[in-house]
XYZ file of C-alpha atoms in Angstrom:
466
model
C 18.681 82.434 -8.754
C 16.401 83.146 -11.710
C 17.423 82.613 -15.347
C 17.265 86.366 -16.067
C 20.079 87.147 -13.609
C 22.402 89.881 -14.869
C 25.996 89.976 -13.714
C 26.710 93.260 -11.906
C 29.336 95.531 -13.336
C 32.693 95.570 -11.557
C 33.902 98.550 -9.563
C 36.222 101.368 -10.554
C 39.219 99.449 -9.249
C 38.544 96.592 -11.686
C 38.218 99.037 -14.577
C 41.571 100.540 -13.663
C 43.137 97.076 -13.682
C 41.625 96.411 -17.111
C 43.086 99.652 -18.455
C 46.518 98.798 -17.089
C 46.242 95.305 -18.575
C 45.257 96.692 -21.996
C 48.269 99.020 -22.044
C 50.537 96.146 -20.999
C 49.177 93.959 -23.823
C 49.677 96.796 -26.327
C 53.281 97.231 -25.201
C 53.889 93.489 -25.353
C 52.318 93.293 -28.798
C 54.503 96.142 -30.065
C 57.610 94.434 -28.703
C 56.565 91.130 -30.281
C 55.944 92.980 -33.567
C 59.511 94.254 -33.595
C 60.901 90.804 -32.836
C 58.893 89.099 -35.595
C 59.911 91.862 -38.031
C 63.536 91.373 -37.130
C 63.090 87.617 -37.581
C 61.696 88.158 -41.083
C 58.481 86.275 -40.374
C 56.898 87.651 -43.557
C 58.835 88.350 -46.752
C 56.759 91.470 -47.346
C 55.425 92.613 -43.923
C 52.968 95.453 -43.438
C 54.327 98.943 -43.113
C 54.652 100.393 -39.582
C 51.955 102.989 -40.283
C 49.596 100.026 -40.770
C 50.931 97.708 -38.065
C 51.041 100.210 -35.184
C 47.396 101.400 -35.519
C 46.228 97.785 -35.785
C 48.126 96.959 -32.591
C 46.300 99.810 -30.849
C 42.906 98.754 -32.250
C 43.387 95.148 -31.130
C 44.877 95.772 -27.649
C 43.548 99.047 -26.211
C 39.791 98.245 -26.388
C 40.439 95.472 -23.845
C 40.293 98.224 -21.221
C 36.500 98.160 -21.780
C 36.120 94.394 -22.048
C 33.871 94.183 -18.987
C 31.819 97.286 -19.748
C 31.157 96.654 -23.468
C 32.131 92.993 -24.050
C 30.226 92.581 -27.341
C 31.809 95.635 -28.950
C 35.292 94.673 -27.749
C 34.948 91.091 -29.026
C 33.806 92.222 -32.485
C 36.530 94.896 -32.659
C 39.244 92.430 -31.644
C 38.029 89.865 -34.217
C 38.055 92.399 -37.059
C 41.474 93.689 -36.002
C 42.853 90.142 -35.841
C 41.490 89.432 -39.335
C 43.210 92.577 -40.602
C 46.420 91.489 -38.855
C 46.533 88.294 -40.887
C 45.310 89.661 -44.196
C 47.716 92.602 -44.194
C 50.691 90.472 -43.083
C 51.331 92.234 -39.788
C 54.285 90.253 -38.384
C 52.861 89.384 -34.977
C 51.110 86.089 -34.118
C 51.731 85.688 -30.381
C 50.226 88.501 -28.289
C 47.523 89.143 -30.889
C 46.166 85.632 -30.279
C 46.224 86.282 -26.523
C 44.311 89.547 -26.991
C 41.645 87.869 -29.145
C 41.269 85.065 -26.598
C 40.744 87.590 -23.756
C 38.151 89.516 -25.765
C 36.257 86.341 -26.685
C 36.432 85.043 -23.116
C 35.214 88.377 -21.680
C 32.116 88.260 -23.876
C 31.142 84.919 -22.323
C 32.037 86.002 -18.805
C 30.558 89.525 -18.765
C 27.868 89.629 -21.451
C 24.760 90.944 -19.726
C 22.417 89.677 -22.426
C 23.167 85.960 -22.613
C 21.325 85.384 -25.865
C 23.154 88.219 -27.581
C 26.497 87.029 -26.171
C 25.868 83.540 -27.541
C 24.864 84.851 -30.983
C 27.905 87.151 -31.229
C 30.305 84.390 -30.228
C 28.697 81.928 -32.633
C 29.017 84.484 -35.441
C 32.697 85.105 -34.637
C 33.443 81.366 -34.558
C 31.590 80.806 -37.840
C 33.398 83.713 -39.475
C 36.787 82.484 -38.307
C 36.198 78.955 -39.610
C 34.886 80.240 -42.936
C 38.025 82.344 -43.216
C 40.178 79.319 -42.307
C 38.403 77.132 -44.877
C 38.835 79.720 -47.619
C 42.563 80.065 -46.849
C 43.023 76.293 -46.905
C 41.212 75.997 -50.249
C 43.331 78.772 -51.731
C 46.498 77.138 -50.409
C 45.655 73.676 -51.767
C 44.793 75.044 -55.214
C 47.873 77.257 -55.526
C 51.107 75.231 -55.733
C 53.159 78.398 -55.196
C 51.783 78.727 -51.650
C 53.613 76.429 -49.265
C 55.588 74.789 -52.095
C 57.580 72.687 -49.656
C 54.422 70.981 -48.351
C 53.358 67.866 -50.299
C 49.725 67.713 -51.457
C 49.660 64.155 -52.806
C 47.746 61.382 -51.038
C 44.846 61.300 -48.598
C 47.121 61.803 -45.584
C 49.459 64.242 -47.275
C 51.512 66.827 -45.490
C 48.999 69.491 -46.487
C 46.114 67.435 -45.084
C 48.001 67.135 -41.838
C 48.670 70.877 -41.873
C 44.960 71.590 -42.436
C 43.908 69.190 -39.664
C 46.297 70.843 -37.205
C 44.854 74.271 -38.043
C 41.272 73.048 -37.577
C 42.060 71.368 -34.267
C 43.954 74.411 -33.022
C 41.027 76.710 -33.771
C 38.540 74.300 -32.185
C 40.559 74.182 -28.980
C 41.226 77.921 -29.078
C 37.629 79.114 -29.502
C 36.157 76.179 -27.576
C 38.373 76.935 -24.592
C 37.543 80.645 -24.652
C 33.824 79.828 -24.931
C 33.916 77.287 -22.088
C 35.956 79.376 -19.664
C 33.852 82.456 -20.368
C 30.626 80.590 -19.626
C 32.201 78.993 -16.550
C 33.175 82.412 -15.180
C 29.638 83.719 -15.683
C 28.115 80.620 -14.067
C 30.478 80.847 -11.101
C 29.557 84.517 -10.605
C 25.861 83.631 -10.719
C 26.370 80.821 -8.193
C 28.247 83.183 -5.871
C 25.447 85.730 -6.129
C 22.913 82.979 -5.485
C 24.859 81.803 -2.454
C 25.151 85.360 -1.151
C 21.405 85.927 -1.596
C 20.603 82.652 0.158
C 22.991 83.538 2.969
C 21.304 86.904 3.438
C 17.886 85.237 3.428
C 19.021 82.658 5.975
C 20.489 85.441 8.104
C 17.179 87.312 8.022
C 15.319 84.118 8.897
C 17.771 83.389 11.695
C 17.355 86.893 13.100
C 13.565 86.572 12.867
C 13.615 83.141 14.493
C 15.916 84.425 17.218
C 13.659 87.385 17.962
C 10.614 85.112 17.893
C 12.276 82.642 20.248
C 13.163 85.455 22.654
C 9.568 86.694 22.558
C 8.273 83.198 23.222
C 10.775 82.817 26.024
C 9.543 86.042 27.583
C 6.001 84.788 27.427
C 7.219 81.611 29.099
C 8.829 83.681 31.848
C 5.587 85.635 32.225
C 3.651 82.419 32.744
C 6.201 81.185 35.250
C 6.106 84.425 37.228
C 2.335 84.320 37.119
C 2.440 80.894 38.757
C 4.817 82.109 41.455
C 2.764 85.223 42.248
C -0.471 83.222 42.253
C 1.049 81.028 44.952
C 1.638 84.013 47.225
C -1.804 85.477 46.578
C -3.478 82.190 47.460
C -1.458 82.031 50.694
C -2.527 85.578 51.523
C -6.167 84.670 50.953
C -5.977 81.621 53.241
C -4.177 83.540 56.010
C -6.559 86.499 55.734
C -9.524 84.146 56.224
C -7.843 82.528 59.213
C -7.046 85.912 60.774
C -10.643 87.082 60.319
C -11.994 84.024 62.096
C -9.711 84.215 65.147
C -9.352 87.999 65.367
C -11.742 88.286 68.305
C -10.697 85.137 70.143
C -6.954 84.579 69.530
C -5.037 87.772 68.846
C -1.645 86.016 68.716
C -2.757 83.640 65.970
C -4.334 86.549 64.102
C -1.079 88.522 64.347
C 0.868 85.528 63.031
C -1.489 85.219 60.061
C -1.179 88.940 59.347
C 2.635 88.664 59.464
C 2.500 85.890 56.891
C 0.216 88.041 54.747
C 2.685 90.942 55.016
C 5.657 88.817 53.987
C 3.755 87.225 51.077
C 2.551 90.602 49.853
C 6.087 92.004 49.830
C 7.377 89.009 47.896
C 4.487 89.170 45.419
C 4.940 92.907 44.818
C 8.673 92.392 44.298
C 8.101 89.665 41.717
C 5.394 91.663 39.944
C 7.822 94.574 39.685
C 10.407 92.366 37.981
C 7.746 91.098 35.602
C 6.713 94.610 34.528
C 10.294 95.795 34.097
C 11.537 92.843 32.071
C 8.544 91.889 29.956
C 7.804 95.023 27.961
C 5.568 93.341 25.416
C 1.993 92.710 26.447
C 1.667 89.083 25.349
C -0.102 87.852 28.443
C -3.347 87.083 26.553
C -1.574 84.813 24.088
C 0.406 83.179 26.860
C -2.662 82.508 28.949
C -4.130 80.503 26.103
C -1.124 78.147 26.045
C -1.181 75.708 28.949
C 2.169 74.133 28.010
C 4.031 75.384 31.020
C 1.469 75.422 33.794
C 2.587 74.025 37.101
C 6.136 75.349 36.685
C 6.079 76.930 40.141
C 6.429 73.451 41.632
C 9.996 73.265 40.288
C 12.855 74.544 42.426
C 16.115 73.651 44.132
C 14.620 70.472 45.530
C 14.199 69.165 41.980
C 17.885 69.637 41.045
C 18.498 66.031 42.054
C 16.162 64.842 39.296
C 18.181 66.830 36.735
C 21.396 65.347 38.126
C 19.964 61.852 37.815
C 18.899 62.497 34.210
C 22.357 63.776 33.316
C 24.074 60.829 34.971
C 21.823 58.347 33.182
C 22.691 60.091 29.887
C 26.408 59.401 30.473
C 27.457 62.698 32.078
C 27.944 62.127 35.816
C 27.426 65.193 38.001
C 29.377 65.999 41.184
C 26.912 68.110 43.188
C 28.061 70.176 46.187
C 26.216 72.585 48.427
C 28.235 75.454 49.917
C 26.846 77.366 52.877
C 23.929 76.778 55.159
C 20.902 75.443 53.352
C 17.717 77.436 53.741
C 14.374 77.954 52.103
C 14.649 80.382 49.178
C 11.865 82.200 47.358
C 9.923 80.212 44.816
C 11.077 82.501 42.001
C 14.759 82.157 42.903
C 14.472 78.383 43.204
C 12.642 78.050 39.921
C 15.193 80.246 38.118
C 18.041 78.113 39.476
C 16.260 75.003 38.272
C 15.823 76.375 34.750
C 19.453 77.552 34.529
C 20.659 74.125 35.644
C 18.345 72.440 33.165
C 19.593 74.628 30.308
C 23.253 74.141 31.244
C 22.976 70.363 31.542
C 21.120 70.219 28.233
C 23.994 72.077 26.580
C 26.459 69.645 28.158
C 24.649 66.717 26.570
C 24.531 68.485 23.200
C 28.012 69.961 22.946
C 30.415 68.643 25.591
C 31.104 65.207 24.156
C 30.430 61.674 25.321
C 32.969 61.497 28.184
C 32.360 64.884 29.751
C 31.724 65.128 33.473
C 29.975 67.946 35.295
C 30.645 69.830 38.539
C 27.630 71.614 40.018
C 27.928 73.876 43.048
C 25.044 75.577 44.806
C 26.179 78.398 47.083
C 23.924 80.032 49.648
C 24.873 83.716 49.929
C 23.577 86.385 52.271
C 21.449 88.012 49.591
C 20.616 85.086 47.351
C 22.054 81.958 45.824
C 24.724 81.232 43.234
C 24.637 78.257 40.909
C 27.854 77.218 39.155
C 27.964 74.475 36.520
C 31.170 73.504 34.745
C 32.066 70.596 32.522
C 35.168 68.920 31.118
C 33.885 68.687 27.565
C 35.352 69.889 24.303
C 32.597 72.281 23.223
C 33.894 75.381 21.506
C 33.625 78.844 22.955
C 30.698 81.056 23.679
C 28.808 79.663 20.724
C 27.870 76.626 22.791
C 24.136 76.631 23.099
C 23.825 80.234 21.988
C 21.932 79.433 18.847
C 20.249 76.196 19.819
C 16.876 75.664 21.299
C 16.841 73.604 24.439
C 13.648 71.751 23.947
C 13.145 70.697 27.536
C 13.998 74.018 29.044
C 11.645 76.129 27.040
C 14.457 78.606 26.483
C 16.972 79.332 23.783
C 20.390 78.266 25.047
C 22.427 81.057 26.572
C 19.914 83.609 25.300
C 17.218 81.941 27.372
C 19.511 81.989 30.419
C 20.096 85.708 29.976
C 16.379 86.410 29.761
C 15.690 84.432 32.912
C 18.489 86.028 34.898
C 17.525 89.534 33.749
C 13.951 88.803 34.770
C 15.013 88.297 38.394
C 17.736 90.968 38.387
C 20.662 88.582 38.706
C 24.061 88.208 37.059
C 25.262 85.639 34.538
C 28.734 84.571 33.464
C 29.293 82.151 30.585
C 32.792 81.363 29.376
C 35.095 78.612 28.161
C 37.444 77.354 30.845
C 41.194 77.709 30.434
C 41.656 74.009 31.249
C 38.971 72.977 28.753
C 35.232 72.689 29.030
C 32.659 75.365 29.741
C 31.464 77.327 32.757
C 28.064 78.786 33.600
C 27.724 80.824 36.785
C 24.434 82.471 37.735
C 23.891 84.779 40.691
C 20.230 84.840 41.701
C 19.102 87.405 44.292
C 16.118 86.825 46.502
C 15.060 90.479 46.587
C 14.771 93.365 44.124
C 17.996 94.715 42.713
C 19.161 98.146 41.661
C 21.396 97.020 38.809
C 21.278 94.222 36.247
C 24.552 92.672 35.195
C 25.102 90.165 32.461
C 28.678 89.586 31.320
C 30.113 87.249 28.736
C 33.859 86.933 28.293
C 36.708 84.441 28.373
C 38.044 83.805 31.839
C 40.175 81.389 33.778
C 37.838 80.410 36.608
C 36.408 83.957 37.009
C 35.577 85.277 40.466
C 32.065 85.218 41.792
C 29.959 88.163 40.650
C 27.783 89.739 43.305
C 24.649 91.611 42.357
C 23.961 94.852 44.218
C 20.952 94.168 46.336
C 18.614 96.627 47.927
C 15.953 95.459 50.310
C 12.456 96.083 48.967
C 10.472 97.237 51.926
C 6.867 98.093 52.299
C 6.273 100.228 55.370
C 3.456 102.387 56.617
C 1.485 101.679 53.457
C -2.199 102.370 53.521
C -4.129 99.930 51.361
C -7.814 100.332 50.676
C -9.847 97.651 48.952
C -6.945 95.761 47.379
C -7.800 93.839 44.236
C -5.763 91.192 42.433
C -6.512 90.539 38.755
C -5.054 87.709 36.723
C-alpha cells in the first residue's frame, strides 16, 4: 500500500452511530454538570446560560468526528479551554469528549501531515496553558493555600509533576491509539487489495491451466486418431494388393478399415466438441506429451507399483470380463488413475491405503479409486497441479472425462477418505454428466450411450490432414 493512501469515509450507518454517541455524551455531560454543581466543585461556578451552550459545543460536534476530524478536534479543544477558564463544573465527561476528538483526528484524518500538525499544535497549546496555570499558582499564595511550596520536592512540585504526567499520558495515549487505528485500517485495506490481486491471479492461473490441459488433451487425441489412420493406411495397402487374388483377405482388411474409420470419426467428433479454442498450432510445437497413446489400462500396474513404493498400497480388483477397450478410453482411465493416486500421495496422509476397481460394463468401463486418508472435502486436489499427470487436480479430471463424454463423481466418503469414480464410454454419447457432491458410497453413474454408426456413406477422395 502506497504512502499516499487515504482512509475511505465510513458509511451512513457509522455516521448515525456517531450522532447517537454525540447525543449520549452531551446528555452524560449535562448530568455530570448537575452533579458537580450540586457537589460545589467550584465556589463560583459558571452560570447555566454559559455552561449549557459549552456542553453542546464540546459534545455535539463529535457526530462529525469522522467526516471533519480536524474541525472537531479544534472545536473540542477550544470548548475544553473555555470549560476550565470559565469554571464550568464538569471535569469527567468533558475529558472523555476531548480524548475522542483528539483520537478521531489521528484515526480519520485524510491528510496525515495536516493531522499531525493540528495535533502537535493542540498538545503544545495545552502544555503552554498548563505551564502558565502552574506559574500563576506557584506565585500566588492565595491559590491552593493548603499546598506547601517550600523545598525542592514540595507538595506543589508533586502536584505539578502529577499534572504534567497526566497530560503526557492523556494526549500521548490519544495520539498513539489514533495512529494505530489509522495504521490498522491501512493494513486491512492493503490485505484486501492483495487478496483481490491474488484472487485475480488465481483465476487467471486456473483458466490458463485449463487451457493448457485442453491443449494436452488435443495432443493426446491426436495421437489416438493418428494410430487409427495409420492402421487404415496399412490395411488399405494390403487390400489393394490382394483384391484380385484373395477376396476374403481383402474383405477382412476392408472391415478393419471400416471399424478404424468409425472409431477415428467418433474421437474426432469429441475433440471438436470439447476443445473450442484453436490452439493446435501451439500444441504441435510442444513435444512434451508425445507418445501418450501408448498408455492405457495395461499400464495401471505401473501406477499401482509407484503408489505402493511411495507408502500407499493399492488393492486392485477387476470386475467383469476383461476385453480390449479403445485406445482413447484406456488412456483416459490411465490419466484419471494417475491423477487420483497423485492426490492420494499429496493429501491422504502417510498411512492411507487405496482400493482401485476397474469394472467392464456393456458400454464402456468404470474406474473407481477410494482411499482411507484424512484429506478434507472436495478441495482435495481441486486447486493443485498434478505435475506428472499434466492436468490440474479434479479440474483436469473433469476436462478429460468431458472430452470423452463420460461421467465423474468426486466426493468425501462417509467413513473417511475420498472417492473418485469415472465412467468412460467407448462410443459417442448424447449427454455429458459431471456431478460433485457428498455421498455415502454413491451408486454407479451410467452415461447414456448411443451407438455412432456410419452406414451407406459415400466417400470420394478422402483426405486426412494433421
